[in-house]
Short mmCIF file of C-alpha atoms and ligand atoms in Angstrom, two decimals:
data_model
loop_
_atom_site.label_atom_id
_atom_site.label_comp_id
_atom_site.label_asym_id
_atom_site.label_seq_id
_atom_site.Cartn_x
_atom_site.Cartn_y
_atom_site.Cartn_z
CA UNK Q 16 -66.33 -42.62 179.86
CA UNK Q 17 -66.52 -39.35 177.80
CA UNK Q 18 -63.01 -37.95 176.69
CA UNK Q 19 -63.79 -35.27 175.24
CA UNK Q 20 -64.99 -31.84 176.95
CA UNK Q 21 -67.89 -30.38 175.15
CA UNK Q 22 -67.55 -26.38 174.19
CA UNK Q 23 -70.14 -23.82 173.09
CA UNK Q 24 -71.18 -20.07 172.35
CA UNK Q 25 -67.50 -19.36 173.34
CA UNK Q 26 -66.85 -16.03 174.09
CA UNK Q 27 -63.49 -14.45 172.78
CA UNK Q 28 -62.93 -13.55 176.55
CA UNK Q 29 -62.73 -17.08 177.50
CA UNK Q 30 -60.11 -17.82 175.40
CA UNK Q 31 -57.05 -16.72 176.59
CA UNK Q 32 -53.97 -14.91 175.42
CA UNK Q 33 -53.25 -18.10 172.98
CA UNK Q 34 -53.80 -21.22 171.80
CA UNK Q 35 -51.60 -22.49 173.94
CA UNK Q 36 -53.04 -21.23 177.05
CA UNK Q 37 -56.42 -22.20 175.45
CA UNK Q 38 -55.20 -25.92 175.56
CA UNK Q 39 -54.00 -25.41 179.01
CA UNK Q 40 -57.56 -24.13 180.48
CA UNK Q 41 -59.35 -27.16 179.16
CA UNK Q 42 -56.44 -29.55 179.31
CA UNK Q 43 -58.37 -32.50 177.31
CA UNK Q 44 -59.72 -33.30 173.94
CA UNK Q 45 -61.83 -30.80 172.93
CA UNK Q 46 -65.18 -30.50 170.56
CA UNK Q 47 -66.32 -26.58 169.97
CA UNK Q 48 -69.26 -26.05 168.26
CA UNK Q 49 -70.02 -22.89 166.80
CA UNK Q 50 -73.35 -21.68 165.74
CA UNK Q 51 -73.35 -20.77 161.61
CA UNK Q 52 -75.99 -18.05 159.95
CA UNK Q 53 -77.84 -20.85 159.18
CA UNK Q 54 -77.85 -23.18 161.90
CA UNK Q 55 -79.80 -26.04 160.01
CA UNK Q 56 -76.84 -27.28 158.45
CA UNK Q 57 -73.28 -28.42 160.05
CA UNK Q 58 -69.88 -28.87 158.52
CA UNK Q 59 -66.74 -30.63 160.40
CA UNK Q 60 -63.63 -29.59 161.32
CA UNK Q 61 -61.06 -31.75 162.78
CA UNK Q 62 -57.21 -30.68 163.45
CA UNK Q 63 -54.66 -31.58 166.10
CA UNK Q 64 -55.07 -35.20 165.76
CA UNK Q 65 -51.08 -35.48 165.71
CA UNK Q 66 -50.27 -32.88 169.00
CA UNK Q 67 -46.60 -31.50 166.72
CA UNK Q 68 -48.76 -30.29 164.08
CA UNK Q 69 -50.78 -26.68 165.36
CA UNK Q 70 -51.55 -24.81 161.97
CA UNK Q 71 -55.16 -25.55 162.13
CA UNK Q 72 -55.48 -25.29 166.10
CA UNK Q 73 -54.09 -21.92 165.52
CA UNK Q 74 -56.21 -21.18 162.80
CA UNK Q 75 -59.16 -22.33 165.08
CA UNK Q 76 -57.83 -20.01 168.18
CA UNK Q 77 -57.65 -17.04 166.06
CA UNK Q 78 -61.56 -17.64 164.29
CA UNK Q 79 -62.69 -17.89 168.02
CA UNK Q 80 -60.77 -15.20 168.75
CA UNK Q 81 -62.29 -12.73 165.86
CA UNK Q 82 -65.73 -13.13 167.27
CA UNK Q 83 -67.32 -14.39 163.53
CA UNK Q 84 -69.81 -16.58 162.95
CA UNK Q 85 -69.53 -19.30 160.16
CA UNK Q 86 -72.35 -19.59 157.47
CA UNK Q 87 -73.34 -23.14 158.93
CA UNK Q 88 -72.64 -24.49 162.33
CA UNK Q 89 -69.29 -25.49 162.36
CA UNK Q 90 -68.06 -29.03 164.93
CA UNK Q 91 -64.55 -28.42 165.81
CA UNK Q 92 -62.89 -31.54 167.17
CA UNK Q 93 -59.48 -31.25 168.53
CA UNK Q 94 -58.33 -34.31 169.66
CA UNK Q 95 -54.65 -34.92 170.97
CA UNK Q 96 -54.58 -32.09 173.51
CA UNK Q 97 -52.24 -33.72 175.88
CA UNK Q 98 -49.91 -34.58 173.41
CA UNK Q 99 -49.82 -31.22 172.49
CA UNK Q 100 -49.27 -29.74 175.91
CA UNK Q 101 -46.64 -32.67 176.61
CA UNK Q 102 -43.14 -31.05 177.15
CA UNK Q 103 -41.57 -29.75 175.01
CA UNK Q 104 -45.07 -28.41 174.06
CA UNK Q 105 -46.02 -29.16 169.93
CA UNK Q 106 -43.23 -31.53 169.42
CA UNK Q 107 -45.04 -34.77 170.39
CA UNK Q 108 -47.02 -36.76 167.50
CA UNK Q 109 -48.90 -38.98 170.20
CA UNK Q 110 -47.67 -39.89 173.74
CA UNK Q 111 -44.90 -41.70 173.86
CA UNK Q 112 -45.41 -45.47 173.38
CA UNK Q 113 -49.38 -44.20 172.46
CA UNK Q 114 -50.69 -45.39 168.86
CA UNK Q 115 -51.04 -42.42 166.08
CA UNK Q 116 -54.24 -41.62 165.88
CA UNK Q 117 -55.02 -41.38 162.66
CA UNK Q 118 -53.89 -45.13 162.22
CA UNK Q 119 -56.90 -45.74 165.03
CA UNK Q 120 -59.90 -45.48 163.43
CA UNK Q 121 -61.02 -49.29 162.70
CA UNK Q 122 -61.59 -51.68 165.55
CA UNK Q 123 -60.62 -52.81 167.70
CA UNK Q 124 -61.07 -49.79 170.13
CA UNK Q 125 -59.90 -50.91 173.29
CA UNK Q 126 -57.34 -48.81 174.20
CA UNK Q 127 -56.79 -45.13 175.01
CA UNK Q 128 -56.28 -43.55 171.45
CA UNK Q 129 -59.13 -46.51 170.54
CA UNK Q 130 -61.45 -44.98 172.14
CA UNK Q 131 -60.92 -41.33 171.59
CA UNK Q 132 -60.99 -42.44 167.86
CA UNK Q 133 -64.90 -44.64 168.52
CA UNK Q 134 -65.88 -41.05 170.40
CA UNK Q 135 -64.67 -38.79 167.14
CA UNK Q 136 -66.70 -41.00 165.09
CA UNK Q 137 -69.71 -40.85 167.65
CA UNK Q 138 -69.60 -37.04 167.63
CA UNK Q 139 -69.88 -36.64 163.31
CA UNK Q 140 -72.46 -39.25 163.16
CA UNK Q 141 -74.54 -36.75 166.02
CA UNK Q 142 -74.34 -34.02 164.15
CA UNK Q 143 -74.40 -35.33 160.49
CA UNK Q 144 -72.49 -32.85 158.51
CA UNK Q 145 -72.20 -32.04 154.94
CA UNK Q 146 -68.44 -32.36 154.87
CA UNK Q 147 -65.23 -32.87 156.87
CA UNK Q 148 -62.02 -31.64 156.86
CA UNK Q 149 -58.98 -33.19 158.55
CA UNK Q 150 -55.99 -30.59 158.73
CA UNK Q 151 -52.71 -31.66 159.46
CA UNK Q 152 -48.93 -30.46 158.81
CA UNK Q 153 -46.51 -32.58 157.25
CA UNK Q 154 -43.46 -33.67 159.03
CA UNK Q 155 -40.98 -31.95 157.15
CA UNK Q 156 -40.99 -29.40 154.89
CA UNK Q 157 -43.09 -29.09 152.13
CA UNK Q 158 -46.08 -28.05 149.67
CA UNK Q 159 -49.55 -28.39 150.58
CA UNK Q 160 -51.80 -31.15 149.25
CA UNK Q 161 -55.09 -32.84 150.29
CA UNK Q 162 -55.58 -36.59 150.31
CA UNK Q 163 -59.27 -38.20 149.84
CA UNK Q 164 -59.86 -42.01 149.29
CA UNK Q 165 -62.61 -41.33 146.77
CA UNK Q 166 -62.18 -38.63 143.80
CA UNK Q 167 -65.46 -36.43 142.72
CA UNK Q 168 -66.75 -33.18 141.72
CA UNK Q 169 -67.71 -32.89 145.50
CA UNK Q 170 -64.12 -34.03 147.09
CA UNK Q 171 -62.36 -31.27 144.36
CA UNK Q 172 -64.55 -28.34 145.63
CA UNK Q 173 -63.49 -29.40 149.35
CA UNK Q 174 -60.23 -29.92 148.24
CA UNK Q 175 -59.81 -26.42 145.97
CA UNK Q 176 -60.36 -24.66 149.29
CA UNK Q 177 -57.49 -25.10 150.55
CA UNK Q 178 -55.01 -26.67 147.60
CA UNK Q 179 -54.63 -27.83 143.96
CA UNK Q 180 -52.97 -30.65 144.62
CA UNK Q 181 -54.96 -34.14 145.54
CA UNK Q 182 -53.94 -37.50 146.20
CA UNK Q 183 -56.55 -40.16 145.90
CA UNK Q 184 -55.63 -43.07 148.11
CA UNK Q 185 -57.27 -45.89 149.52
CA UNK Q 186 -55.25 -47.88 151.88
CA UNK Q 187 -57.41 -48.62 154.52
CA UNK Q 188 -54.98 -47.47 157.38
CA UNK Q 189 -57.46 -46.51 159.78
CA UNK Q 190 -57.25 -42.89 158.57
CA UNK Q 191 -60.63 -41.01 160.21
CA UNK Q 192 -61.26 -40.04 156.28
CA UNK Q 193 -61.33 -44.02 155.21
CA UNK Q 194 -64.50 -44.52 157.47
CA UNK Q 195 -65.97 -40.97 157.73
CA UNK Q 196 -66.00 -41.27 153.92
CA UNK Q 197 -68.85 -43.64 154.09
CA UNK Q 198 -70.89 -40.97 155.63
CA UNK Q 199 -69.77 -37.53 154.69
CA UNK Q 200 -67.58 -36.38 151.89
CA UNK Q 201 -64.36 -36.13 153.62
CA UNK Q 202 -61.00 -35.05 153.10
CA UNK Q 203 -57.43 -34.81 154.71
CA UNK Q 204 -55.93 -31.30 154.13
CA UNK Q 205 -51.99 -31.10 155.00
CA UNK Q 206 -50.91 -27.28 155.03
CA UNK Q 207 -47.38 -27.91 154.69
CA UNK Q 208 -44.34 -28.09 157.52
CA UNK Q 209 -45.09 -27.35 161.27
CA UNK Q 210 -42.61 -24.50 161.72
CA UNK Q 211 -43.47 -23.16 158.11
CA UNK Q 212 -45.46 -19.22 158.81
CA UNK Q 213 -46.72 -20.22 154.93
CA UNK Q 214 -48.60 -23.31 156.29
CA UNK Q 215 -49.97 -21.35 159.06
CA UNK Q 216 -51.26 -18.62 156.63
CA UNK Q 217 -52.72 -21.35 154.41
CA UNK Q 218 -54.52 -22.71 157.27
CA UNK Q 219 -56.19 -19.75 157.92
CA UNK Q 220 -57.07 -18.63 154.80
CA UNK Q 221 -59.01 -22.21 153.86
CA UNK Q 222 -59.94 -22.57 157.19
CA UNK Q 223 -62.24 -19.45 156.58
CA UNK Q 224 -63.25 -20.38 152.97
CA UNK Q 225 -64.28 -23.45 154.62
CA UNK Q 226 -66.21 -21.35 157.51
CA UNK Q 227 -67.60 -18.85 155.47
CA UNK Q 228 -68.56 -20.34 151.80
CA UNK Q 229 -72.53 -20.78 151.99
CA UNK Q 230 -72.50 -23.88 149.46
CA UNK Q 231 -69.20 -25.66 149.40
CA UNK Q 232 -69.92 -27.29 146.50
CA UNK Q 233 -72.11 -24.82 144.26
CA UNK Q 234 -69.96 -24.32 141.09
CA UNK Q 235 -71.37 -27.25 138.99
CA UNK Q 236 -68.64 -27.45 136.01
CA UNK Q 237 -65.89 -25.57 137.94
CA UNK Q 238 -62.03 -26.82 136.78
CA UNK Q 239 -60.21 -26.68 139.63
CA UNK Q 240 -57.12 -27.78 137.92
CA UNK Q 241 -56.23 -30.11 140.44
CA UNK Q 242 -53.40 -32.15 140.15
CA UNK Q 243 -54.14 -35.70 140.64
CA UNK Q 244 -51.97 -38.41 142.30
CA UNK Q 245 -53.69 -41.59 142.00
CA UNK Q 246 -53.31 -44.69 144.26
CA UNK Q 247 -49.51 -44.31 145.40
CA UNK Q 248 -47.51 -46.67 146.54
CA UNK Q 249 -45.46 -46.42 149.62
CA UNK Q 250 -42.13 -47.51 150.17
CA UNK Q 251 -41.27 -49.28 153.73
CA UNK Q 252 -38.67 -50.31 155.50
CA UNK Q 253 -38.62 -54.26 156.36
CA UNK Q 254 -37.99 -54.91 159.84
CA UNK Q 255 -34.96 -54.93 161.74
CA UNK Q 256 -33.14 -52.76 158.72
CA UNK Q 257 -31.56 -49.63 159.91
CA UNK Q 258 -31.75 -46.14 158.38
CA UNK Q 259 -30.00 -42.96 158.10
CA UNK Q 260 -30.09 -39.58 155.82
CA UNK Q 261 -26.56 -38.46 155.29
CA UNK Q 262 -24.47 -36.74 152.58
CA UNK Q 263 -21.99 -39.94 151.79
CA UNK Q 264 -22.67 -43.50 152.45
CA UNK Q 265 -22.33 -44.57 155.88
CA UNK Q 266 -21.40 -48.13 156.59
CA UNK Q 267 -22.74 -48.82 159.77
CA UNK Q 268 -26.31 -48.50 158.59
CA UNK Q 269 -27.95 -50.60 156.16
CA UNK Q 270 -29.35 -47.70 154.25
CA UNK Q 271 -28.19 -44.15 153.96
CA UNK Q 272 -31.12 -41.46 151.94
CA UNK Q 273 -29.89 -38.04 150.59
CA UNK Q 274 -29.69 -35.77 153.15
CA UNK Q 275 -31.54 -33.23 150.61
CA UNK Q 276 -34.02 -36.01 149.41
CA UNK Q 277 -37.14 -33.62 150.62
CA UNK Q 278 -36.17 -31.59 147.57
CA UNK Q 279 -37.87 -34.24 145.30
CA UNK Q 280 -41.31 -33.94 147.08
CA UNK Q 281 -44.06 -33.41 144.82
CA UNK Q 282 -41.18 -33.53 141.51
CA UNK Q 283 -40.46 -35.94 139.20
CA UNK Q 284 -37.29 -38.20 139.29
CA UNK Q 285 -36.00 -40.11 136.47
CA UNK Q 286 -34.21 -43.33 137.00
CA UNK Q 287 -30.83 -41.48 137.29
CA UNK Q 288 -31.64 -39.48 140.23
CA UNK Q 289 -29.58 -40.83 143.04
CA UNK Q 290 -31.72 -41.23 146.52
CA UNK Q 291 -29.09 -42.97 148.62
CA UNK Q 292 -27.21 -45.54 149.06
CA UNK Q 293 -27.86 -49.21 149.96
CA UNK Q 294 -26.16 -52.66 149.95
CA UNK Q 295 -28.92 -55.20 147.98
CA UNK Q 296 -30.71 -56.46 147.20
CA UNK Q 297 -33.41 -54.22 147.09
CA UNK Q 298 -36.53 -57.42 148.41
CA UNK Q 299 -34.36 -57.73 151.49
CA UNK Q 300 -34.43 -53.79 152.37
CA UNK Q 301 -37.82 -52.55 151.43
CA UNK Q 302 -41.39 -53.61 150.93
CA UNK Q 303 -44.01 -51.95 148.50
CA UNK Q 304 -47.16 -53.07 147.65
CA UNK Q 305 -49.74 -52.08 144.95
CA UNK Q 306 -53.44 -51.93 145.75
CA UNK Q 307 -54.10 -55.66 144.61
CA UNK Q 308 -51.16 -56.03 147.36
CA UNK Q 309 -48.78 -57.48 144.84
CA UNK Q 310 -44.98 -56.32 145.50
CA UNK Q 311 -44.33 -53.55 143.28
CA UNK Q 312 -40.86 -52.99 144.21
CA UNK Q 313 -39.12 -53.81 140.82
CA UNK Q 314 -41.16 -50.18 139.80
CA UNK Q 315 -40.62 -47.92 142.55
CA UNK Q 316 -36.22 -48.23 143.34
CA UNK Q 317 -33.36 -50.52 141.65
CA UNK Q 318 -29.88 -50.54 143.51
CA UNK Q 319 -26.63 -49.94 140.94
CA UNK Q 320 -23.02 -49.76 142.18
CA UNK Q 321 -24.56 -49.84 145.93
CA UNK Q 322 -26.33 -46.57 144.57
CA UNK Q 323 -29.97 -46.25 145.06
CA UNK Q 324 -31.75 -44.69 142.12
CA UNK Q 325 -35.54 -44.81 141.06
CA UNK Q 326 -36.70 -47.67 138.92
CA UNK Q 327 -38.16 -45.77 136.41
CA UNK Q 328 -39.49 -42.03 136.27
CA UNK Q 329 -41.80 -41.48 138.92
CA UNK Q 330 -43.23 -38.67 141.11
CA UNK Q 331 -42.47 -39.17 145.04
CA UNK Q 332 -44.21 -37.50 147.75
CA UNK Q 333 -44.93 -37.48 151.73
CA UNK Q 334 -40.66 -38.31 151.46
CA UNK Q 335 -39.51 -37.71 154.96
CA UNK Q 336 -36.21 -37.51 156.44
CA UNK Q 337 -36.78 -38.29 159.87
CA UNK Q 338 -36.01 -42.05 160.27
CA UNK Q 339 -38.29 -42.86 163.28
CA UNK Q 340 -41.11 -41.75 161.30
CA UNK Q 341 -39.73 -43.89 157.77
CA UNK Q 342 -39.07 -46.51 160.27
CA UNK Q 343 -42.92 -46.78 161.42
CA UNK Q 344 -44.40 -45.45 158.64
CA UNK Q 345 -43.19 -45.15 155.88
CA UNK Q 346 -40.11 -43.40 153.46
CA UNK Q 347 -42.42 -41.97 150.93
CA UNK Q 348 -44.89 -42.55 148.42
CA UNK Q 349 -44.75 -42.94 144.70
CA UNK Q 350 -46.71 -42.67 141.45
CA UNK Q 351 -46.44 -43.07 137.89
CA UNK Q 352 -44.39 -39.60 137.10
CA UNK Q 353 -48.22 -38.49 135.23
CA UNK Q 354 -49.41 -38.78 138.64
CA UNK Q 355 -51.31 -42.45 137.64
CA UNK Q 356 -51.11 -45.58 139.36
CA UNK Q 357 -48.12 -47.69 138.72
CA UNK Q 358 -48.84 -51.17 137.12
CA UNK Q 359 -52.26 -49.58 135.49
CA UNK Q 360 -52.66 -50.72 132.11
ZN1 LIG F 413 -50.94 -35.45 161.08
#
């Protein structure tokens, strides 16, 4: 059974008023393909894989919208339509009790957001393209960064589109850019917060870059000066232990995060910045594991006084604040405050 609903040579008439509407009219996932200058070569772009994060469906509505034609043909996938349209409209990640999408991208498919994921991967290996880009927002609040599991000359061109900041991750989560990567360079783009008019803006502005650049990765010894955050480590919550972000400690939880803890994203902390508060020790709270899956929890927090500080200066990113998403996911990554790994010698 084909999910998706297969659009071309869209005319900015048969768009409607906005994207909104747009979603409405077709009310499933949706591939666009738009024919580029040169219509030999094809890039990807994918967005709306989580249905509460619209910068780059906007971004997409308002390209249609303008009438322009991309320098190469350009797939547009748009995936999690219904979850988008779901009530209140933009506010749902997936459908409720659904899996996250980008967590489904490794078999087994066999269930709904399974096999949308098998079909996404069907429709880049049809059309082959030279690169994909993944745009998302982040939950909260924040700066923009792109993520990649494998750092080159190639995946900072892709990356400087749109940011100058690039984590380099490979955790094999099922992430569309840990298998498209065998095929295509590929990278995940977040724009920054949901509600934020600057991630919007930034979403359009790459967005076109990405459209419009004739050789995405022409500039041979280019420094982008990315920043680089290599191979972090996340911190999760072990089962059954409850969460809260608050101002003061608050007893009937087993941990309580700074309320402002978002503030740290992307900054460094030193081991006496205070993230919360917690009742030890610190194995029975949390997991974290490095890339050889060893626990690396003695490097990432340390509990003093029932006060939870970092273990030693690190950078944290990807923090969140809302506990449903720490609870499932994850409460933020970390790196070596240079942006290396931790543990590399
Ligand atoms: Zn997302």
């Amino acid at each position: 059974m084909r999910r998706f609903k297969f659009l071309r040579d869209l005319q900015p008439g048969d768009l409607g008023d906005n994207a909104e509407q747009f979603l409405e009219r077709h009310a499933s996932p949706l591939c666009i393909f738009i024919e580029g200058e040169d219509s030999a070569r094809t890039r990807a772009f994918v967005t709306l894989s989580h249905g509460n994060e619209p910068s780059g469906l906007l971004a997409l509505f308002r390209w249609l919208q303008s009438g322009r034609r991309p320098a190469v043909n350009v797939v547009c996938i748009v995936p999690s339509v219904a979850a988008a349209l779901a009530e209140p409209r933009f506010t749902h990640r997936m459908l409720p009790r659904a899996r996250d999408l980008n967590r489904c991208f490794k078999p087994p498919f066999d269930d709904a957001q399974g096999a949308l994921a098998e079909e996404i991967l069907e429709i880049l290996k049809v059309h082959h393209p030279e690169a994909v880009v993944d745009m998302h927002n982040t939950s909260g609040s924040g700066p923009s960064f792109g993520v990649c599991t494998f750092e080159d000359r190639q995946h900072d061109a892709l990356v400087s589109l749109f940011t100058r900041r690039l984590i380099v991750s490979n955790l094999d989560l099922g992430a569309l850019m840990d298998i498209s990567e065998y095929s295509y360079p590929t990278v995940t783009v977040e724009v920054g917060g949901r509600e934020d008019e600057e991630a919007h803006a930034l979403a359009w502005e790459g967005l076109c870059r990405y459209f419009e650049a004739d050789d995405l990765f022409a500039v041979p010894d280019a420094d982008w000066g990315i920043e680089l955050l290599r191979d972090p480590i996340r911190l999760e919550l072990r089962d059954n232990v409850t969460l809260t972000y608050d101002e003061t400690p608050q007893v009937n939880y087993d941990v309580t995060l700074r309320k402002d803890i978002e503030h740290h994203n992307f900054g460094a902390v030193t081991p006496d910045t205070a993230l919360g508060w917690a009742e030890g020790p610190v194995t029975r709270l949390f997991t974290a594991q490095d890339m050889g899956g060893r626990c690396a929890l003695a490097q990432i927090v340390r509990l003093e006084n029932g006060i939870l500080y970092p273990a030693r200066p690190l950078k944290l990113f990807m923090i969140t604040t809302n506990a449903t998403i720490a609870e499932t996911d994850c409460l933020f990554y970390a790196v070596a405050d240079d942006g290396t790994a931790l543990g590399a010698v």
